[in-house]
Amino acid sequence: MSRMTGQKRPPGRPPRISRDEIVAAAHRIVAEEGVEKLTMRRLAREVGSTPMALYHHVSDRDGLLLLLLEDYAVRAPRPDLPADPRERVIAVATAMRDALAEIPWIMDVLTSGRLFGRSALWFNEQIIAAALDCGLTPEDAVRAYRAIWHYTAGQIIVTSRERAARDRARAATGTTYRERVFGTLDPDEHPALARVADRWEELSVRDDYAAGLRALVDGLVRRA
């Protein structure tokens, strides 16, 4: 009997993928397609492997997100820590905000309360330690951190969503709905708003995080 020809050799094992390669590929997918597209199957295609080969490093999508969160947390700049504890709170909170504002999608993950990068606990530790040095009790120090976190997360989420909505509206119609409404305010019905109506967009897009943070920290420390 003649030997059969033209048959392909069965494929061998896919090449072993390193953790660094997985993280780099996940960053590319999130940056180009959005975090919702980050799946085991999509990542496997990106690295030229199979989902099974990824299980040496992660077991599911949450594992992928944890790799990303930890990578971001490790690389987030740590500020110099002032001696004054109040200024230390402000410095650390500002650094936390600046790092997170660079990657707005991450807020949906963090505010779900399910996942976070363990290395990011450095920011929690420094803020709570500084609050204790300000004279707050441990319970009030945790409350202070939570208040700062809520303010920071809210500022990032609202700012990024408003900016995106504003850009879409102006691209479509040249103006936003809010601009049209504020341009026709009745001073008798809304006297306070009418005074600033022509500057509302200018004022509402200002980055006032630092001023708001200082006011918040002042109020929290005063409790001590």
XYZ file of N, CA and C in Angstrom:
672
model
N 0.862 -1.194 0.000
C 0.000 0.000 0.000
C 0.891 1.235 0.000
N 0.594 2.177 -0.869
C 1.407 3.393 -0.922
C 1.104 4.296 0.256
N 2.082 5.071 0.646
C 1.900 6.003 1.789
C 1.082 7.194 1.344
N 0.205 7.660 2.232
C -0.612 8.841 1.944
C 0.266 10.082 1.985
N 0.035 10.986 1.052
C 0.819 12.211 0.985
C -0.084 13.411 1.173
N 0.534 14.566 1.451
C -0.229 15.807 1.566
C -0.855 16.029 2.923
N -0.660 15.128 3.870
C -1.229 15.323 5.201
C -0.372 16.293 6.005
N -1.054 17.167 6.757
C -0.346 18.117 7.610
C 0.014 17.464 8.929
N 1.141 17.857 9.423
C 1.515 17.380 10.758
C 0.608 18.016 11.792
N 0.200 17.265 12.771
C -0.622 17.869 13.825
C 0.147 18.980 14.516
N -0.528 20.048 14.801
C 0.179 21.178 15.428
C 0.733 20.788 16.791
N 1.869 21.352 17.107
C 2.438 21.100 18.424
C 1.841 22.035 19.452
N 2.388 22.009 20.630
C 1.913 22.898 21.691
C 2.159 24.352 21.313
N 1.214 25.231 21.648
C 1.479 26.648 21.404
C 2.627 27.115 22.282
N 3.358 28.107 21.851
C 4.490 28.582 22.644
C 4.037 29.095 24.012
N 4.852 28.871 25.020
C 4.541 29.352 26.367
C 4.564 30.879 26.378
N 3.522 31.467 26.937
C 3.389 32.921 26.975
C 3.784 33.420 28.357
N 4.582 34.462 28.403
C 5.003 35.010 29.688
C 3.955 35.958 30.248
N 4.045 36.165 31.534
C 3.140 37.110 32.200
C 3.280 38.504 31.604
N 4.518 38.941 31.337
C 4.725 40.276 30.777
C 4.067 40.410 29.411
N 4.119 39.355 28.609
C 3.475 39.385 27.298
C 1.957 39.487 27.434
N 1.411 38.788 28.402
C -0.031 38.835 28.636
C -0.454 40.240 29.046
N 0.285 40.834 29.974
C -0.045 42.174 30.447
C 0.061 43.184 29.314
N 1.119 43.106 28.523
C 1.298 44.038 27.412
C 0.172 43.899 26.391
N -0.210 42.662 26.086
C -1.294 42.438 25.132
C -2.617 42.946 25.687
N -2.864 42.723 26.965
C -4.102 43.207 27.583
C -4.165 44.727 27.540
N -3.043 45.385 27.790
C -2.997 46.848 27.694
C -3.367 47.304 26.278
N -2.856 46.623 25.269
C -3.146 47.013 23.894
C -4.634 46.875 23.580
N -5.222 45.769 24.005
C -6.641 45.541 23.728
C -7.496 46.612 24.392
N -7.223 46.884 25.664
C -8.013 47.875 26.400
C -7.849 49.258 25.781
N -6.627 49.619 25.405
C -6.372 50.947 24.848
C -7.034 51.125 23.486
N -7.042 50.074 22.673
C -7.535 50.201 21.303
C -9.013 49.845 21.152
N -9.525 48.929 22.011
C -10.880 48.428 21.812
C -11.798 48.620 23.013
N -11.243 48.964 24.164
C -12.062 49.126 25.361
C -11.989 47.914 26.265
N -12.204 48.140 27.554
C -12.048 47.068 28.536
C -13.094 45.975 28.339
N -14.256 46.314 27.773
C -15.288 45.307 27.581
C -14.862 44.239 26.565
N -13.878 44.535 25.732
C -13.390 43.565 24.742
C -12.300 42.648 25.293
N -11.897 42.889 26.518
C -10.827 42.076 27.104
C -11.404 40.753 27.603
N -11.190 39.696 26.849
C -11.627 38.357 27.214
C -10.452 37.395 27.017
N -10.591 36.212 27.580
C -9.538 35.211 27.414
C -9.348 34.872 25.935
N -10.449 34.719 25.215
C -10.370 34.353 23.804
C -9.714 35.463 22.984
N -10.124 36.716 23.260
C -9.555 37.836 22.510
C -8.063 37.985 22.819
N -7.699 37.813 24.081
C -6.300 37.929 24.464
C -5.459 36.824 23.815
N -6.032 35.624 23.755
C -5.298 34.523 23.129
C -5.001 34.838 21.668
N -5.960 35.407 20.960
C -5.710 35.786 19.565
C -4.621 36.844 19.478
N -4.625 37.767 20.421
C -3.646 38.862 20.398
C -2.221 38.345 20.552
N -2.044 37.325 21.376
C -0.699 36.807 21.624
C -0.374 35.605 20.738
N -1.323 35.235 19.849
C -1.071 34.128 18.946
C -1.021 32.786 19.626
N -1.907 32.592 20.614
C -1.917 31.347 21.358
C -3.364 30.879 21.524
N -3.610 30.073 22.519
C -4.948 29.567 22.806
C -5.340 29.972 24.224
N -6.651 30.052 24.497
C -7.068 30.366 25.874
C -6.470 29.405 26.894
N -6.344 28.126 26.500
C -5.801 27.147 27.441
C -4.382 27.507 27.868
N -3.594 28.049 26.940
C -2.213 28.402 27.270
C -2.150 29.545 28.280
N -3.202 30.348 28.352
C -3.210 31.476 29.284
C -3.482 31.035 30.720
N -4.047 29.843 30.883
C -4.430 29.403 32.217
C -3.240 29.130 33.125
N -2.028 29.132 32.565
C -0.848 29.024 33.426
C -0.692 30.277 34.280
N -1.306 31.377 33.827
C -1.149 32.658 34.520
C -2.463 33.170 35.122
N -3.572 32.994 34.414
C -4.862 33.506 34.880
C -5.935 32.465 34.592
N -6.964 32.455 35.432
C -8.006 31.445 35.269
C -9.257 31.978 34.593
N -9.421 33.306 34.587
C -10.627 33.875 33.982
C -10.411 35.364 33.728
N -11.477 36.041 33.294
C -11.364 37.455 32.953
C -11.006 38.299 34.169
N -11.546 37.960 35.340
C -11.174 38.701 36.545
C -9.676 38.609 36.791
N -9.103 37.463 36.487
C -7.657 37.329 36.635
C -6.905 38.256 35.702
N -7.414 38.412 34.483
C -6.802 39.359 33.549
C -6.879 40.777 34.092
N -8.055 41.139 34.595
C -8.218 42.496 35.134
C -7.297 42.725 36.328
N -7.138 41.705 37.160
C -6.236 41.849 38.311
C -4.798 42.067 37.865
N -4.384 41.376 36.806
C -3.042 41.607 36.279
C -2.873 43.054 35.841
N -3.882 43.589 35.148
C -3.811 44.980 34.706
C -3.810 45.944 35.880
N -4.723 45.711 36.820
C -4.822 46.607 37.977
C -3.509 46.634 38.762
N -2.917 45.465 38.953
C -1.660 45.406 39.703
C -0.549 46.099 38.931
N -0.536 45.929 37.614
C 0.497 46.578 36.805
C 0.369 48.092 36.896
N -0.865 48.597 36.792
C -1.078 50.036 36.937
C -0.662 50.508 38.326
N -1.028 49.733 39.357
C -0.727 50.136 40.730
C 0.766 50.192 40.976
N 1.497 49.222 40.470
C 2.950 49.188 40.663
C 3.615 50.373 39.985
N 3.109 50.755 38.802
C 3.749 51.818 38.027
C 3.253 53.218 38.392
N 2.210 53.331 39.208
C 1.688 54.647 39.589
C 2.747 55.415 40.387
N 3.046 56.651 40.013
C 4.074 57.427 40.733
C 3.696 57.654 42.192
N 4.665 57.499 43.074
C 4.488 57.810 44.497
C 5.058 59.204 44.747
N 4.286 60.094 45.334
C 4.790 61.452 45.563
C 5.736 61.508 46.749
N 6.523 62.569 46.806
C 7.278 62.852 48.021
C 6.276 63.153 49.130
N 6.559 62.674 50.327
C 5.609 62.819 51.433
C 6.010 63.990 52.326
N 5.192 65.049 52.358
C 5.492 66.189 53.234
C 5.468 65.779 54.701
N 6.158 66.538 55.516
C 6.184 66.243 56.947
C 4.838 66.530 57.591
N 4.177 67.611 57.146
C 2.875 67.971 57.712
C 1.834 66.939 57.280
N 1.126 66.308 58.232
C 0.206 65.227 57.866
C -0.946 65.682 56.980
N -1.434 66.904 57.202
C -2.519 67.402 56.355
C -2.050 67.522 54.909
N -0.850 68.080 54.705
C -0.306 68.199 53.361
C 0.009 66.829 52.771
N 0.308 65.866 53.653
C 0.583 64.511 53.186
C -0.683 63.879 52.610
N -1.797 64.078 53.286
C -3.076 63.583 52.765
C -3.339 64.159 51.379
N -3.150 65.460 51.242
C -3.429 66.137 49.969
C -2.494 65.642 48.875
N -1.211 65.473 49.200
C -0.239 65.020 48.201
C -0.562 63.615 47.707
N -0.890 62.720 48.626
C -1.163 61.334 48.241
C -2.480 61.241 47.470
N -3.513 61.939 47.942
C -4.801 61.910 47.246
C -4.673 62.491 45.840
N -3.900 63.546 45.696
C -3.704 64.153 44.376
C -2.967 63.200 43.445
N -1.956 62.520 43.960
C -1.224 61.543 43.142
C -2.135 60.396 42.729
N -2.996 59.961 43.638
C -3.947 58.895 43.324
C -4.896 59.342 42.212
N -5.397 60.543 42.348
C -6.307 61.063 41.326
C -5.628 61.201 39.977
N -4.405 61.733 39.957
C -3.699 61.934 38.696
C -3.442 60.600 37.992
N -3.092 59.575 38.766
C -2.828 58.264 38.173
C -4.099 57.660 37.591
N -5.199 57.753 38.326
C -6.451 57.148 37.873
C -7.081 57.918 36.718
N -6.889 59.225 36.688
C -7.493 60.035 35.632
C -6.922 59.697 34.263
N -5.730 59.093 34.235
C -5.112 58.707 32.965
C -5.801 57.496 32.345
N -6.535 56.744 33.150
C -7.186 55.520 32.667
C -8.624 55.477 33.194
N -9.522 56.325 32.656
C -10.881 56.451 33.200
C -11.655 55.135 33.273
N -11.399 54.194 32.335
C -12.146 52.935 32.351
C -11.951 52.166 33.652
N -10.823 52.399 34.297
C -10.516 51.634 35.496
C -11.492 51.933 36.632
N -12.145 53.104 36.569
C -13.060 53.471 37.644
C -14.273 52.544 37.690
N -14.728 52.067 36.536
C -15.850 51.130 36.534
C -15.487 49.850 37.268
N -14.235 49.423 37.145
C -13.785 48.213 37.835
C -13.622 48.477 39.327
N -12.942 49.567 39.666
C -12.659 49.847 41.079
C -13.924 50.150 41.870
N -14.846 50.908 41.276
C -16.052 51.287 42.020
C -17.058 50.154 42.120
N -16.799 49.036 41.413
C -17.666 47.871 41.590
C -17.396 47.200 42.934
N -16.215 47.505 43.508
C -15.871 46.953 44.813
C -15.387 45.517 44.784
N -15.186 44.941 43.577
C -14.792 43.528 43.499
C -13.289 43.346 43.438
N -12.598 44.196 42.675
C -11.183 43.973 42.376
C -10.374 45.237 42.613
N -9.120 45.057 42.964
C -8.181 46.172 43.050
C -6.768 45.606 43.049
N -5.812 46.443 42.662
C -4.418 46.033 42.708
C -3.888 46.138 44.132
N -3.287 45.072 44.631
C -2.811 45.080 46.019
C -1.785 46.182 46.260
N -0.962 46.470 45.260
C 0.058 47.515 45.432
C -0.558 48.894 45.592
N -1.819 49.063 45.178
C -2.483 50.350 45.337
C -2.822 50.636 46.795
N -2.729 49.625 47.652
C -2.996 49.851 49.081
C -1.993 50.822 49.692
N -0.891 51.073 48.990
C 0.057 52.090 49.464
C -0.654 53.416 49.656
N -1.543 53.793 48.731
C -2.244 55.064 48.828
C -3.201 55.065 50.025
N -3.935 53.971 50.216
C -4.809 53.868 51.383
C -4.010 54.015 52.672
N -2.902 53.281 52.747
C -2.064 53.289 53.950
C -1.576 54.694 54.276
N -1.077 55.397 53.265
C -0.508 56.721 53.520
C -1.576 57.727 53.932
N -2.745 57.678 53.316
C -3.807 58.624 53.665
C -4.312 58.356 55.070
N -4.548 57.095 55.406
C -5.055 56.783 56.741
C -3.996 57.066 57.805
N -2.736 56.755 57.526
C -1.668 57.051 58.487
C -1.555 58.551 58.722
N -1.660 59.347 57.661
C -1.589 60.799 57.814
C -2.801 61.327 58.579
N -3.974 60.741 58.329
C -5.167 61.158 59.069
C -5.013 60.863 60.557
N -4.420 59.714 60.880
C -4.151 59.400 62.287
C -3.186 60.420 62.881
N -2.169 60.813 62.120
C -1.214 61.812 62.601
C -1.861 63.177 62.776
N -2.971 63.411 62.085
C -3.719 64.665 62.268
C -4.545 64.655 63.548
N -4.626 63.497 64.195
C -5.373 63.399 65.441
C -6.696 62.689 65.322
N -7.029 62.174 64.143
C -8.279 61.449 63.989
C -8.186 60.080 64.646
N -9.309 59.570 65.099
C -9.357 58.198 65.594
C -9.256 57.241 64.403
N -8.932 55.983 64.652
C -8.901 55.030 63.530
C -10.210 54.990 62.756
N -11.333 55.047 63.474
C -12.628 55.021 62.789
C -12.813 56.260 61.914
N -12.455 57.431 62.452
C -12.598 58.664 61.678
C -11.578 58.731 60.545
N -10.425 58.109 60.737
C -9.424 58.080 59.664
C -9.940 57.280 58.466
N -10.611 56.162 58.758
C -11.200 55.374 57.672
C -12.318 56.162 56.996
N -13.131 56.833 57.789
C -14.200 57.660 57.201
C -13.606 58.766 56.333
N -12.519 59.338 56.793
C -11.863 60.396 56.009
C -11.371 59.840 54.679
N -10.730 58.668 54.725
C -10.269 58.066 53.479
C -11.443 57.816 52.544
N -12.532 57.276 53.070
C -13.691 56.975 52.231
C -14.258 58.246 51.601
N -14.306 59.322 52.390
C -14.817 60.587 51.847
C -13.919 61.088 50.717
N -12.607 60.990 50.915
C -11.658 61.422 49.884
C -11.784 60.533 48.648
N -11.927 59.226 48.852
C -12.072 58.307 47.719
C -13.354 58.602 46.932
N -14.458 58.803 47.640
C -15.723 59.094 46.952
C -15.619 60.398 46.155
N -15.012 61.404 46.748
C -14.834 62.676 46.040
C -13.951 62.486 44.808
N -12.855 61.757 44.971
C -11.915 61.548 43.870
C -12.539 60.723 42.746
N -13.147 59.601 43.104
C -13.766 58.740 42.095
C -14.883 59.473 41.367
N -15.713 60.193 42.123
C -16.812 60.933 41.496
C -16.304 61.994 40.541
N -15.251 62.685 40.933
C -14.707 63.736 40.071
C -14.175 63.150 38.762
N -13.486 62.025 38.841
C -12.937 61.405 37.635
C -14.057 60.913 36.722
N -15.031 60.212 37.292
C -16.108 59.629 36.494
C -16.954 60.711 35.831
N -17.385 61.696 36.620
C -18.246 62.741 36.067
C -17.507 63.553 35.009
N -16.264 63.921 35.298
C -15.498 64.730 34.350
C -15.304 64.005 33.023
N -14.931 62.723 33.079
C -14.672 61.986 31.839
C -15.952 61.781 31.048
N -17.056 61.508 31.728
C -18.319 61.290 31.013
C -18.865 62.582 30.438
N -18.758 63.665 31.189
C -19.218 64.947 30.664
C -18.392 65.367 29.454
N -17.087 65.161 29.524
C -16.229 65.536 28.398
C -16.594 64.735 27.149
N -16.813 63.435 27.319
C -17.164 62.591 26.182
C -18.505 63.008 25.584
N -19.477 63.280 26.450
C -20.795 63.692 25.960
C -20.726 65.046 25.267
N -19.939 65.954 25.819
C -19.781 67.281 25.220
C -19.130 67.189 23.837
N -18.113 66.349 23.730
C -17.425 66.193 22.441
C -18.362 65.586 21.394
N -19.161 64.582 21.799
C -20.098 63.962 20.853
C -21.143 64.963 20.382
N -21.682 65.746 21.323
C -22.723 66.704 20.967
C -22.200 67.789 20.040
N -21.025 68.298 20.325
C -20.470 69.360 19.483
C -20.075 68.838 18.108
N -19.654 67.585 18.064
C -19.325 67.007 16.759
C -20.582 66.834 15.909
N -21.712 66.566 16.564
C -22.956 66.316 15.836
C -23.707 67.592 15.493
N -23.791 68.531 16.450
C -24.636 69.717 16.245
C -23.905 71.034 16.437
N -22.668 70.999 16.916
C -21.924 72.229 17.144
C -22.161 72.845 18.496
N -23.087 72.307 19.262
C -23.381 72.842 20.592
C -23.956 71.733 21.458
N -24.016 71.963 22.767
C -24.595 70.967 23.670
C -25.988 71.390 24.090
N -26.741 70.432 24.578
C -28.091 70.743 25.062
C -28.020 71.734 26.217
N -27.061 71.556 27.101
C -26.936 72.458 28.250
C -26.635 73.882 27.799
N -25.781 74.025 26.778
C -25.486 75.365 26.270
C -26.741 76.026 25.707
N -27.563 75.261 25.036
C -28.797 75.825 24.478
C -29.760 76.225 25.578
N -29.876 75.381 26.609
C -30.784 75.708 27.717
C -30.300 76.929 28.480
N -29.014 76.955 28.815
C -28.483 78.072 29.596
C -28.488 79.376 28.789
N -28.508 79.264 27.475
C -28.582 80.469 26.655
C -29.948 81.111 26.638
N -30.936 80.416 27.182
C -32.307 80.955 27.176
C -32.910 81.015 28.575
N -32.076 81.054 29.613
C -32.589 81.097 30.981
C -33.351 82.385 31.248
N -34.447 82.264 31.968
C -35.243 83.423 32.378
C -34.674 83.948 33.699
N -34.144 85.175 33.745
C -33.558 85.711 34.986
C -34.552 85.798 36.130
N -35.828 85.919 35.826
C -36.827 85.981 36.894
C -37.042 84.614 37.535
N -36.920 83.563 36.737
C -37.138 82.212 37.258
C -35.876 81.633 37.894
N -34.711 81.921 37.302
C -33.437 81.401 37.803
C -32.425 82.546 37.901
N -32.625 83.456 38.833
C -31.760 84.640 38.887
C -30.288 84.318 39.158
N -30.016 83.351 40.031
C -28.623 83.020 40.347
C -27.942 82.374 39.139
N -28.617 81.440 38.504
C -28.030 80.783 37.335
C -27.855 81.753 36.174
N -28.791 82.674 36.024
C -28.708 83.631 34.917
C -27.463 84.506 35.029
N -27.010 84.748 36.252
C -25.822 85.592 36.443
C -24.561 84.949 35.876
N -24.545 83.627 35.831
C -23.344 82.940 35.352
C -23.619 82.110 34.101
N -24.797 82.287 33.505
C -25.191 81.435 32.383
C -24.209 81.530 31.217
N -23.723 82.729 30.925
C -22.838 82.885 29.775
C -21.436 82.343 30.044
N -21.135 82.012 31.305
C -19.823 81.467 31.655
C -19.924 80.045 32.209
N -21.111 79.456 32.140
C -21.317 78.168 32.789
C -20.387 77.093 32.243
N -20.268 77.004 30.923
C -19.407 75.982 30.342
C -17.953 76.196 30.739
N -17.529 77.447 30.718
C -16.151 77.759 31.108
C -15.891 77.347 32.551
N -16.833 77.682 33.432
C -16.650 77.380 34.854
C -16.781 75.887 35.131
N -17.662 75.215 34.412
C -17.932 73.807 34.718
C -16.838 72.872 34.236
N -15.979 73.325 33.327
C -14.905 72.449 32.842
C -13.576 72.725 33.548
N -13.565 73.670 34.461
C -12.329 73.927 35.200
C -11.967 72.741 36.079
N -10.689 72.509 36.214
C -10.217 71.452 37.097
C -10.073 72.030 38.500
N -11.120 71.869 39.300
C -11.133 72.407 40.660
C -10.894 71.323 41.701
N -10.308 70.216 41.285
C -10.106 69.116 42.227
C -9.271 69.541 43.428
N -8.190 70.266 43.193
C -7.283 70.633 44.281
C -7.987 71.496 45.319
N -8.760 72.477 44.855
C -9.466 73.352 45.799
C -10.508 72.572 46.587
N -11.234 71.708 45.901
C -12.240 70.910 46.596
C -11.618 69.949 47.581
N -10.481 69.356 47.207
C -9.798 68.428 48.104
C -9.334 69.127 49.369
N -8.754 70.313 49.224
C -8.288 71.043 50.405
C -9.445 71.396 51.333
N -10.556 71.823 50.753
C -11.723 72.149 51.578
C -12.223 70.900 52.305
N -12.236 69.770 51.615
C -12.683 68.520 52.224
C -11.753 68.095 53.350
N -10.452 68.134 53.096
C -9.481 67.731 54.115
C -9.547 68.664 55.326
N -9.699 69.964 55.087
C -9.824 70.915 56.196
C -10.992 70.549 57.097
N -12.130 70.235 56.457
C -13.311 69.863 57.228
C -13.118 68.578 58.016
N -12.467 67.604 57.390
C -12.247 66.321 58.050
C -11.280 66.448 59.224
N -10.200 67.208 59.020
C -9.203 67.377 60.077
C -9.757 68.179 61.234
N -10.634 69.106 60.929
C -11.207 69.948 61.985
C -11.942 69.119 63.015
N -12.418 67.943 62.629
C -13.119 67.076 63.569
C -12.216 66.589 64.679
N -10.911 66.617 64.415
C -9.962 66.138 65.438
C -9.778 67.179 66.525
